[in-house]
mmCIF file with all atom_site columns, C-alpha atoms and ligand atoms in Angstrom:
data_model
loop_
_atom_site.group_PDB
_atom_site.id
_atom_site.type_symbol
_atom_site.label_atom_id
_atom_site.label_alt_id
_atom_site.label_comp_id
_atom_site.label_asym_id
_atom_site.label_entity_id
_atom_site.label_seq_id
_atom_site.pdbx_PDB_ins_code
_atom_site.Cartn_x
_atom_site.Cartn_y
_atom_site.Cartn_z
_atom_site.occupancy
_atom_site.B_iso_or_equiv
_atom_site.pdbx_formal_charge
_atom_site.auth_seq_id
_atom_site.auth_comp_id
_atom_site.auth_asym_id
_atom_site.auth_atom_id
_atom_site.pdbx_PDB_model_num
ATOM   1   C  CA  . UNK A 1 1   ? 5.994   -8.104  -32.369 1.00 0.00 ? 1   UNK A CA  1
ATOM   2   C  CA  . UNK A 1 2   ? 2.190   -7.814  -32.147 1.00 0.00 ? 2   UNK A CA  1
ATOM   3   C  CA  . UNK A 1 3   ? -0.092  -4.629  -30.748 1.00 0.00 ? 3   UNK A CA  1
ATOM   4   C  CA  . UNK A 1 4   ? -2.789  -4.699  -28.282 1.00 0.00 ? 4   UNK A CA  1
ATOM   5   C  CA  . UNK A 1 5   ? -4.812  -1.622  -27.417 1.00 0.00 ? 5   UNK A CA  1
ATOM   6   C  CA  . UNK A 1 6   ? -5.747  -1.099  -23.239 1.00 0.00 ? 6   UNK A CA  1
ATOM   7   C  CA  . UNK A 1 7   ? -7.699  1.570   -21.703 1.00 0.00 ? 7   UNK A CA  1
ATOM   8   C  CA  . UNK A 1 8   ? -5.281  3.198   -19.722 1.00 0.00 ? 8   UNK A CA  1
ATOM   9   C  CA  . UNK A 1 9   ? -7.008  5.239   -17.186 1.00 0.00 ? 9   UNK A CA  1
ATOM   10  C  CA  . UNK A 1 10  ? -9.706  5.906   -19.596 1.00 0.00 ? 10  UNK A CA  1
ATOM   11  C  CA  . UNK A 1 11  ? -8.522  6.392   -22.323 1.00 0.00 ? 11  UNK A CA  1
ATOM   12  C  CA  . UNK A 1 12  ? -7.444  3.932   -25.429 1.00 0.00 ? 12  UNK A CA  1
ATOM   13  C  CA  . UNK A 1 13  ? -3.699  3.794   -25.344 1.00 0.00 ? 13  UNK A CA  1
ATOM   14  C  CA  . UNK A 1 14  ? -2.081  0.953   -28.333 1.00 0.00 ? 14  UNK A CA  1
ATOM   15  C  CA  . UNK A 1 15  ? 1.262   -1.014  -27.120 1.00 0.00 ? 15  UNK A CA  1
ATOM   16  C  CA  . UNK A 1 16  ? 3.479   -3.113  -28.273 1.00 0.00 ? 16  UNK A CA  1
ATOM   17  C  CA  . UNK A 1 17  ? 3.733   -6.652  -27.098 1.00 0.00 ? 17  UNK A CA  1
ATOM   18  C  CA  . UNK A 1 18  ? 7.191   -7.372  -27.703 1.00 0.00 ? 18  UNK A CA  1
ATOM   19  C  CA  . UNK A 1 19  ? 6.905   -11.282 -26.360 1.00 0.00 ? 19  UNK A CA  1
ATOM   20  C  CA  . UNK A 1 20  ? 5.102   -13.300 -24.643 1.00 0.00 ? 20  UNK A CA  1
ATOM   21  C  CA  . UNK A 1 21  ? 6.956   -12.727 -21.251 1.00 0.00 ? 21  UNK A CA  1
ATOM   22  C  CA  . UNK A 1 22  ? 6.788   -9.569  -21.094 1.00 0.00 ? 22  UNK A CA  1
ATOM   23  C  CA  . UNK A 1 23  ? 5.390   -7.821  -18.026 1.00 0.00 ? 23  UNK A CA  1
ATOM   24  C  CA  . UNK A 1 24  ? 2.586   -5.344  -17.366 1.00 0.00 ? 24  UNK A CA  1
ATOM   25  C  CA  . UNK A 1 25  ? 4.831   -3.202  -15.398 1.00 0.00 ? 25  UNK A CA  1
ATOM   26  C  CA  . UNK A 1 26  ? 7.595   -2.487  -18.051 1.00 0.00 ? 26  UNK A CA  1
ATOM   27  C  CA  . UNK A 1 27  ? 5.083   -1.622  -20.658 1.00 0.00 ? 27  UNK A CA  1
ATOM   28  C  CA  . UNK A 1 28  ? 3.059   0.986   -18.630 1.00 0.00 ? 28  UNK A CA  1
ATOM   29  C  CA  . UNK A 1 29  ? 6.363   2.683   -17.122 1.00 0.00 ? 29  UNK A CA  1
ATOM   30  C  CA  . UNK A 1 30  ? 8.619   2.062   -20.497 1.00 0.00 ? 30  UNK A CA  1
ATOM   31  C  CA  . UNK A 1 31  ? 5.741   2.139   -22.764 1.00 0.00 ? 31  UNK A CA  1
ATOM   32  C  CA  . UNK A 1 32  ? 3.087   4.518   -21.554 1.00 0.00 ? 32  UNK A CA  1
ATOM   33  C  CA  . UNK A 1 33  ? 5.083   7.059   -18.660 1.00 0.00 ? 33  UNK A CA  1
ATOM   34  C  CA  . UNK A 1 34  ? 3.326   5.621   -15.605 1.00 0.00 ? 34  UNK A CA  1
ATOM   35  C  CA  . UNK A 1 35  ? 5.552   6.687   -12.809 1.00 0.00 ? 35  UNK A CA  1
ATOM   36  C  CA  . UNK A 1 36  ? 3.257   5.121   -9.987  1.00 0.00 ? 36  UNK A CA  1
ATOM   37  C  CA  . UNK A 1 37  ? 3.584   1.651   -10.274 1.00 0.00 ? 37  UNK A CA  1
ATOM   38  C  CA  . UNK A 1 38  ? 7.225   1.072   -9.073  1.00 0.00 ? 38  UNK A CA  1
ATOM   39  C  CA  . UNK A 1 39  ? 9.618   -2.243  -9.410  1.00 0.00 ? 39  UNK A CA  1
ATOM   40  C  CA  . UNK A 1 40  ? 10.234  -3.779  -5.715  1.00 0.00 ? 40  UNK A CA  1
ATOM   41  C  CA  . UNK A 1 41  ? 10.584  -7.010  -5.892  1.00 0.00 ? 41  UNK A CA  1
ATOM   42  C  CA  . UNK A 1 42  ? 9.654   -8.417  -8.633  1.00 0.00 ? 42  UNK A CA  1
ATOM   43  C  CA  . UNK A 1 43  ? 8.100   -11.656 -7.443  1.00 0.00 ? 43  UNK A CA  1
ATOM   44  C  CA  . UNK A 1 44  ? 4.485   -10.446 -6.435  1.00 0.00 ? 44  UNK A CA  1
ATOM   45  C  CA  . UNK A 1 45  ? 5.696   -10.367 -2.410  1.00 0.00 ? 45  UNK A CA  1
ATOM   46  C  CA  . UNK A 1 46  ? 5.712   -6.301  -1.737  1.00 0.00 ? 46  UNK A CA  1
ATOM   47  C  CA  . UNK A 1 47  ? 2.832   -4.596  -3.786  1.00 0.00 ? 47  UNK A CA  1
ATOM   48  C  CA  . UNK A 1 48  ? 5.452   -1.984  -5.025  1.00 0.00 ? 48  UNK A CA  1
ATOM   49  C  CA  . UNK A 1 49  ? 3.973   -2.656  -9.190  1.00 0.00 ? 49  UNK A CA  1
ATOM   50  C  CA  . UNK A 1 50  ? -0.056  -2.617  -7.953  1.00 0.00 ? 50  UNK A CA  1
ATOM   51  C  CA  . UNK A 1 51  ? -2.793  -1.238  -10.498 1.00 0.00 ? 51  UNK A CA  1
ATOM   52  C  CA  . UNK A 1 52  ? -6.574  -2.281  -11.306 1.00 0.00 ? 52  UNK A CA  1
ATOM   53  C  CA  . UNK A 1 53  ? -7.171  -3.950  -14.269 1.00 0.00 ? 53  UNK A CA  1
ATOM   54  C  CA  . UNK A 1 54  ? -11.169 -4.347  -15.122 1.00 0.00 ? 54  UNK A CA  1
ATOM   55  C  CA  . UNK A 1 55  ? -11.028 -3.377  -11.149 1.00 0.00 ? 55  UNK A CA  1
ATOM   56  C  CA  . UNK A 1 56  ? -9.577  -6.134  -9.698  1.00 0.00 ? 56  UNK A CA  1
ATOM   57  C  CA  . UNK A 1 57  ? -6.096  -5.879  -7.880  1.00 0.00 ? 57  UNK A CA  1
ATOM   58  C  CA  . UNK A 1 58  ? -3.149  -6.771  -10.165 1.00 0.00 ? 58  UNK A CA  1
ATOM   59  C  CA  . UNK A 1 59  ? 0.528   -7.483  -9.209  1.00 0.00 ? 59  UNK A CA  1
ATOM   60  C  CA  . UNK A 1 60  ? 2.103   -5.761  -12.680 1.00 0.00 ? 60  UNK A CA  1
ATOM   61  C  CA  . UNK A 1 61  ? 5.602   -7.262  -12.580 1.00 0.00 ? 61  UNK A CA  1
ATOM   62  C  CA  . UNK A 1 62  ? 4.114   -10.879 -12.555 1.00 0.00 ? 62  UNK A CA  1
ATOM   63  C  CA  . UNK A 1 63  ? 1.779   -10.002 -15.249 1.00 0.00 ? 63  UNK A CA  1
ATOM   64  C  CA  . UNK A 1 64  ? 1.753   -10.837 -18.471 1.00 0.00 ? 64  UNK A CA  1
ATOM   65  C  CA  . UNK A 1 65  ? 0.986   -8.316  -20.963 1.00 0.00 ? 65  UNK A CA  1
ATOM   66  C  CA  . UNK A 1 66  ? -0.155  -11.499 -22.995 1.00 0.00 ? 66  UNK A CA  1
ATOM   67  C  CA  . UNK A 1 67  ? -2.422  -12.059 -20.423 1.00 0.00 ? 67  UNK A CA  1
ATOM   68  C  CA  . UNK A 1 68  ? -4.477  -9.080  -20.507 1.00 0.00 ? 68  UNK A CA  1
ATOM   69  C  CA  . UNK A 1 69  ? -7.683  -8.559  -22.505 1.00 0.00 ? 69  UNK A CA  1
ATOM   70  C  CA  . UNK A 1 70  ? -7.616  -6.372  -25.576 1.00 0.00 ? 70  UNK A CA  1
ATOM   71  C  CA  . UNK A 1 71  ? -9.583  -3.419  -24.174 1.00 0.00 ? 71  UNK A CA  1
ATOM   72  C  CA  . UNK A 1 72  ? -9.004  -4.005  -20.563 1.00 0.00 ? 72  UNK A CA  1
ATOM   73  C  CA  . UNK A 1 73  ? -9.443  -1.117  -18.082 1.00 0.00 ? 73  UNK A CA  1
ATOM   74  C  CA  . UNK A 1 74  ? -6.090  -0.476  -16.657 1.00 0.00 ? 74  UNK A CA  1
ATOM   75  C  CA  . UNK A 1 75  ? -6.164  1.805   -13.862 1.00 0.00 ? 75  UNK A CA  1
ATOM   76  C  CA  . UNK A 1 76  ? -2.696  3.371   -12.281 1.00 0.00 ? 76  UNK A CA  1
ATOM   77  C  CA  . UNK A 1 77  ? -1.728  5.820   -9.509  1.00 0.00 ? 77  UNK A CA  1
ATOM   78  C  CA  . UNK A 1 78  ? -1.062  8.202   -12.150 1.00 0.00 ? 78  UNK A CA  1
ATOM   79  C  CA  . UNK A 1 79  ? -4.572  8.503   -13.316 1.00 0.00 ? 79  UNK A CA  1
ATOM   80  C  CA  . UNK A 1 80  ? -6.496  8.690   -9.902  1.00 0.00 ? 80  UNK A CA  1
ATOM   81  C  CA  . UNK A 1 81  ? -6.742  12.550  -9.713  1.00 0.00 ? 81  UNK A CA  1
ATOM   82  C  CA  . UNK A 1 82  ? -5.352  15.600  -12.230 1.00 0.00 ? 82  UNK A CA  1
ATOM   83  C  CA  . UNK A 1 83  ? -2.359  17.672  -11.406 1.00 0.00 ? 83  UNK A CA  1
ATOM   84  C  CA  . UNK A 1 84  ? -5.137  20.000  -9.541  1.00 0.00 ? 84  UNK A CA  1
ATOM   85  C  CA  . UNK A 1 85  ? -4.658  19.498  -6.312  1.00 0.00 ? 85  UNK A CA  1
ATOM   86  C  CA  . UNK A 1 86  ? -8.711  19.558  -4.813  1.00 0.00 ? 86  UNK A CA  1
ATOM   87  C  CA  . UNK A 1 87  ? -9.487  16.970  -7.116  1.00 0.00 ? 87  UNK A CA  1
ATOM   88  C  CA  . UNK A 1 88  ? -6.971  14.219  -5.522  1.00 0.00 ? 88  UNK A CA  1
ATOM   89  C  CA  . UNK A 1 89  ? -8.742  11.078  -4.489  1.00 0.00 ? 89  UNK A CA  1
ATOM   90  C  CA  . UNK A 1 90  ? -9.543  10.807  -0.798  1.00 0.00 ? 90  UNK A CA  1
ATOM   91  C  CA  . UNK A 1 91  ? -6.745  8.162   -0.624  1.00 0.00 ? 91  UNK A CA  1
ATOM   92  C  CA  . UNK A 1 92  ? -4.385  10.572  -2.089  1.00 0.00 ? 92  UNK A CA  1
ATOM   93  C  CA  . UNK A 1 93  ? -5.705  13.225  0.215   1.00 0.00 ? 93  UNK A CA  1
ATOM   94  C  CA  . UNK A 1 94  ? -5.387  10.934  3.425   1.00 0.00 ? 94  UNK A CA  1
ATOM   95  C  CA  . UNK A 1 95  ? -1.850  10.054  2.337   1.00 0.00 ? 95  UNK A CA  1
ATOM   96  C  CA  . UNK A 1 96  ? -0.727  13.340  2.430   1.00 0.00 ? 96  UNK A CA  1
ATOM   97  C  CA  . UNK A 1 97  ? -2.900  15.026  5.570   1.00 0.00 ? 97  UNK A CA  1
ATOM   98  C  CA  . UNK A 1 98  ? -1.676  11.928  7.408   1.00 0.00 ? 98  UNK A CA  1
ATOM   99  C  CA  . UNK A 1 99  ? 1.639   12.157  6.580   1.00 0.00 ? 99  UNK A CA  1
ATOM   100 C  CA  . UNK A 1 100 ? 1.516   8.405   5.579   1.00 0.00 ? 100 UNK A CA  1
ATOM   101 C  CA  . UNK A 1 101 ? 5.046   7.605   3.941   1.00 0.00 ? 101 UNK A CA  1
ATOM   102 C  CA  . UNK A 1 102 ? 8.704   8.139   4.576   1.00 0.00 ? 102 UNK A CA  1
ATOM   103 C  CA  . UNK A 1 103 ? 10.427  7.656   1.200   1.00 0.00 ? 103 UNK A CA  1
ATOM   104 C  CA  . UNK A 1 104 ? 7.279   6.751   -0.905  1.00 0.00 ? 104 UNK A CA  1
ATOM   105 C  CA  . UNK A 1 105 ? 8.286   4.272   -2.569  1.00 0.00 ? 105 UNK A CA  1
ATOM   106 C  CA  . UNK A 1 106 ? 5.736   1.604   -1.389  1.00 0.00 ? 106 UNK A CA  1
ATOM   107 C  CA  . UNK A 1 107 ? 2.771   4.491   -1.422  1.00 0.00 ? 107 UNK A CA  1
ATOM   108 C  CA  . UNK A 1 108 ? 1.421   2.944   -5.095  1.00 0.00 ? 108 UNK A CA  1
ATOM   109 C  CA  . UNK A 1 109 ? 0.965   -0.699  -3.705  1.00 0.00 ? 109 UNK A CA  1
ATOM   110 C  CA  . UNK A 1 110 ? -0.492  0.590   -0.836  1.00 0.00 ? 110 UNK A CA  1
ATOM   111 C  CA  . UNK A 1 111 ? -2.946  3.248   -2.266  1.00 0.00 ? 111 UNK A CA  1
ATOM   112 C  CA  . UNK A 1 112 ? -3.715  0.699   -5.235  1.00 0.00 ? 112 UNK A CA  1
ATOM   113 C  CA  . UNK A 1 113 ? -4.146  -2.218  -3.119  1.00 0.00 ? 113 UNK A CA  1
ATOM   114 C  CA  . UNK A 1 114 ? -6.381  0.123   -0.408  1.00 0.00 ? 114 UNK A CA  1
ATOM   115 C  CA  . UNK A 1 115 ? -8.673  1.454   -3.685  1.00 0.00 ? 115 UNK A CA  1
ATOM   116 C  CA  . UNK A 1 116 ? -9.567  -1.700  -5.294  1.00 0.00 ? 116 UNK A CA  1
ATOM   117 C  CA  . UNK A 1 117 ? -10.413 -3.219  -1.522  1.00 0.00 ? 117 UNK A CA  1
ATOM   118 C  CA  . UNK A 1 118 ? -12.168 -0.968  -0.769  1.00 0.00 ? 118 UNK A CA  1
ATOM   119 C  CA  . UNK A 1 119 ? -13.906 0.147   -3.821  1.00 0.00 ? 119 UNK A CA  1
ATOM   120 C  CA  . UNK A 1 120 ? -14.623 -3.871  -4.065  1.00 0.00 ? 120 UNK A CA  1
ATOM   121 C  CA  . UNK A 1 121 ? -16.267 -4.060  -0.513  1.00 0.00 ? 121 UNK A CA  1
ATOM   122 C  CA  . UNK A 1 122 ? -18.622 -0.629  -1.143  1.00 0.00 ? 122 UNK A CA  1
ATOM   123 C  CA  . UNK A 1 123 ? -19.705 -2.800  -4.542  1.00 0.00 ? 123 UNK A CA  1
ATOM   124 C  CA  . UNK A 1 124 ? -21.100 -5.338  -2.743  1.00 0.00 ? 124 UNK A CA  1
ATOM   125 C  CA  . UNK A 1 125 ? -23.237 -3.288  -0.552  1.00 0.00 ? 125 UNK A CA  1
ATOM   126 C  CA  . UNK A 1 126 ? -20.325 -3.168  2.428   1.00 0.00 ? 126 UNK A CA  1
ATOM   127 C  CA  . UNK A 1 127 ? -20.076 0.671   3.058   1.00 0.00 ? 127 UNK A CA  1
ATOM   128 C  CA  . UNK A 1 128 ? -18.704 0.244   6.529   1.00 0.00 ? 128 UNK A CA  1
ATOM   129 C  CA  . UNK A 1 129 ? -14.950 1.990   7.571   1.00 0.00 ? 129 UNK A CA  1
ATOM   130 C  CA  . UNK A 1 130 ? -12.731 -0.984  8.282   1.00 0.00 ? 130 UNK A CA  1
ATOM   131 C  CA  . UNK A 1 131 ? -11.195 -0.817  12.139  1.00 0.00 ? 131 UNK A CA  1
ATOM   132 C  CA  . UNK A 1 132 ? -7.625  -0.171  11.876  1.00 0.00 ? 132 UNK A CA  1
ATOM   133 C  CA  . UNK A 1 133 ? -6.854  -3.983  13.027  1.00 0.00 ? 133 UNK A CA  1
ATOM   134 C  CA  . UNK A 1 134 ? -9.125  -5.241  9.422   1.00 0.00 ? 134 UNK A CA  1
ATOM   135 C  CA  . UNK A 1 135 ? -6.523  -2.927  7.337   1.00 0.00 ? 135 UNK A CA  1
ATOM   136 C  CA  . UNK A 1 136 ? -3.823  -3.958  8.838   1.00 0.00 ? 136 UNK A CA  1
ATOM   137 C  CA  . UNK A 1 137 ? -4.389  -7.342  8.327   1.00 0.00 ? 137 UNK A CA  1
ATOM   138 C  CA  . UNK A 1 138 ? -5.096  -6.499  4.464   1.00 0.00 ? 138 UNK A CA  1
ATOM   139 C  CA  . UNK A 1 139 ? -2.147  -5.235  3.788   1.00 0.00 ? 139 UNK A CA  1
ATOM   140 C  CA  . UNK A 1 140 ? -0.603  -8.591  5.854   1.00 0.00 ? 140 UNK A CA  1
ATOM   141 C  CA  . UNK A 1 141 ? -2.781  -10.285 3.112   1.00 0.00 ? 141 UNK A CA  1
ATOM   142 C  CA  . UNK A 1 142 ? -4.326  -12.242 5.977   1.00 0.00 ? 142 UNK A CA  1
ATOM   143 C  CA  . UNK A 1 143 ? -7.907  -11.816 5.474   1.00 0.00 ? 143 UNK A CA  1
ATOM   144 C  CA  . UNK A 1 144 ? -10.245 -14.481 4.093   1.00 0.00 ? 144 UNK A CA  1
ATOM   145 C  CA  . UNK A 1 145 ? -10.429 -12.015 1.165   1.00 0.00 ? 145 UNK A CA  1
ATOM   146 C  CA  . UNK A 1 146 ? -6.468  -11.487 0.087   1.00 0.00 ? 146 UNK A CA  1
ATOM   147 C  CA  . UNK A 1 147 ? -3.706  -12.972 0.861   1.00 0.00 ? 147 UNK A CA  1
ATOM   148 C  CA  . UNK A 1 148 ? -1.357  -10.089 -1.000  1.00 0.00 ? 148 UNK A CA  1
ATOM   149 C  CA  . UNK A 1 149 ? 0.942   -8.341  1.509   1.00 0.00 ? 149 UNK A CA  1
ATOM   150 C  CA  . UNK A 1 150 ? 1.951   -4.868  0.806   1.00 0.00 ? 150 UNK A CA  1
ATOM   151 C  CA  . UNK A 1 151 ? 5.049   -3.931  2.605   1.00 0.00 ? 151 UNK A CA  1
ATOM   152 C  CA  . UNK A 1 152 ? 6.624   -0.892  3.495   1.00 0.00 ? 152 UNK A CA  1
ATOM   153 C  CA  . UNK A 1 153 ? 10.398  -1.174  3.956   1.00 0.00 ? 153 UNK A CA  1
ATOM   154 C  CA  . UNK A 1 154 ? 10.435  2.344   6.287   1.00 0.00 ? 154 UNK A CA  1
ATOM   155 C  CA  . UNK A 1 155 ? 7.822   1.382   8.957   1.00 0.00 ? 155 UNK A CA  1
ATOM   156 C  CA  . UNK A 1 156 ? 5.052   3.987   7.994   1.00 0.00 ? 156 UNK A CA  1
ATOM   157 C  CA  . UNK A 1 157 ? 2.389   1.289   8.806   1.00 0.00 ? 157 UNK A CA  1
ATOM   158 C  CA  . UNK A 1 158 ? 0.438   2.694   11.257  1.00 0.00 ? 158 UNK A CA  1
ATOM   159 C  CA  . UNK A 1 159 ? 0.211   6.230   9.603   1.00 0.00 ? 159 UNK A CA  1
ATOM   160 C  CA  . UNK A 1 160 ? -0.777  4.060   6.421   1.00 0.00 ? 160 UNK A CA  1
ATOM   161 C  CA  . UNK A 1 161 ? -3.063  2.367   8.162   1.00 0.00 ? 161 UNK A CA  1
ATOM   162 C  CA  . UNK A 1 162 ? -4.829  5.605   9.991   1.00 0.00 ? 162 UNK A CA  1
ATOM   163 C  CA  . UNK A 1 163 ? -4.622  7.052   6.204   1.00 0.00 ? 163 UNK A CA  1
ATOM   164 C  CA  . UNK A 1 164 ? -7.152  4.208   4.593   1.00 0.00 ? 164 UNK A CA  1
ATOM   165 C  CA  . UNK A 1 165 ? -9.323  4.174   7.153   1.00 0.00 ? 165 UNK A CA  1
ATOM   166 C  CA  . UNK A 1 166 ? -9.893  7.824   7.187   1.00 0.00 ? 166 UNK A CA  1
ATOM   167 C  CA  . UNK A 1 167 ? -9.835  7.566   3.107   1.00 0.00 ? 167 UNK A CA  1
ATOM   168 C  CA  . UNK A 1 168 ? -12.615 4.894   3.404   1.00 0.00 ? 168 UNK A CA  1
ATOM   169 C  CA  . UNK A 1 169 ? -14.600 7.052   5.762   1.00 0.00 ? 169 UNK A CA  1
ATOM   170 C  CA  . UNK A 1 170 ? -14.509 9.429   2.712   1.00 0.00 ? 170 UNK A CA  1
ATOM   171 C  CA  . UNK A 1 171 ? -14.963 7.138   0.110   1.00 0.00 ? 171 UNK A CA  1
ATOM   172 C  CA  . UNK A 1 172 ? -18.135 5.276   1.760   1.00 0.00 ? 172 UNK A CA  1
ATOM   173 C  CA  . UNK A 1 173 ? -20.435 8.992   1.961   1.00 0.00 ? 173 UNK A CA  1
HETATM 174 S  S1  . FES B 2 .   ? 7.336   -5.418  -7.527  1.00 0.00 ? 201 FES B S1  1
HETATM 175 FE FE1 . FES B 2 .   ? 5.495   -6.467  -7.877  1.00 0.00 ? 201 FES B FE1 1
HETATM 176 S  S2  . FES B 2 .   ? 4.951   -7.206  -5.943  1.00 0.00 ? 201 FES B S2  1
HETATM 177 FE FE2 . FES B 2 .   ? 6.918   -6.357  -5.608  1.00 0.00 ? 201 FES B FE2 1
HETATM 178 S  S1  . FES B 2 .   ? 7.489   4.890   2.990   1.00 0.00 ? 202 FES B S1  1
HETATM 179 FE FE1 . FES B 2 .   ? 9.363   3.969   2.346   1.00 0.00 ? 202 FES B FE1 1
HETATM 180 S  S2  . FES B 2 .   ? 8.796   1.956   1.808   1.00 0.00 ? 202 FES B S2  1
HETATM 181 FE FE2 . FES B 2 .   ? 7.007   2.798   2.651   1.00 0.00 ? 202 FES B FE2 1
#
């Protein structure tokens, strides 16, 4: 059993890489406490296990722990705001005034997958607020961009989708 040392949120964090196989997801849940990313499927088809690693979107339970850099930036729900409740992120803060989620349970995929999009589009100079039809098709994964669907089992689409576009209307000030 080898180590590996990640920047978890910011912060150096050492794991254990027990083999080859195993996933991102178990070691941040099992190994580190991160509640956000959740189990779904398993097979990289719901979004449920999403977080950022060096910024780019990352399906955790079809990851490799093998497969991430020493010193990689590994960014989770979990670490997006403090327990104080003005500094949530303006996702976090759309979720909520929006009312966007029944039982939660898809809410990490879809704030993940929404953050790094987004974040990724106002890095290249794109600091316009997506239409609701453009986020909707991203979390379809049918833009020329992603094709990673993010699914939520309880139909909360539309209030997810009215959450990220007033989020990126924050996030693009
Ligand atoms: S649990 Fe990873 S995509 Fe569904
Ligand atoms: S709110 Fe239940 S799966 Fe989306």
């Amino acid at each position: 059993m080898g180590q590996k040392t990640i920047r978890l949120n910011g912060k150096k964090r050492k794991v254990s890489v027990p083999d080859d196989s195993q996933q991102l997801l178990y070691v941040l849940r099992e190994q580190l406490d991160q509640q956000g990313p959740k189990f779904g499927c398993g097979v990289a088809q719901c979004g449920a296990c999403t977080v950022l690693v060096d910024g780019k979107i990352v399906r955790s339970c079809v990851t490799p722990l093998s497969s991430v850099a020493d010193g990689a930036d590994v960014s989770t729900l979990d670490g997006l705001a403090t327990d104080d409740d003005d500094d949530l992120h303006p996702l976090q803060r759309a979720f909520l005034d929006k009312q966007a989620g029944q039982c939660a349970f898809c809410v990490n995929g879809m704030v993940m997958g929404a953050l790094g999009w987004l974040q990724g589009r106002i890095d290249t100079g794109n600091r316009s607020v997506p239409e609701p039809r453009e986020v909707a098709d991203y979390l379809s994964g049918a833009t020329p961009e992603s094709t990673l669907n993010y699914i939520c089992r309880c139909g909360s689409h539309p209030r997810i989708v009215e959450a990220i576009c007033a989020a990126a209307g924050k996030m693009v000030k």
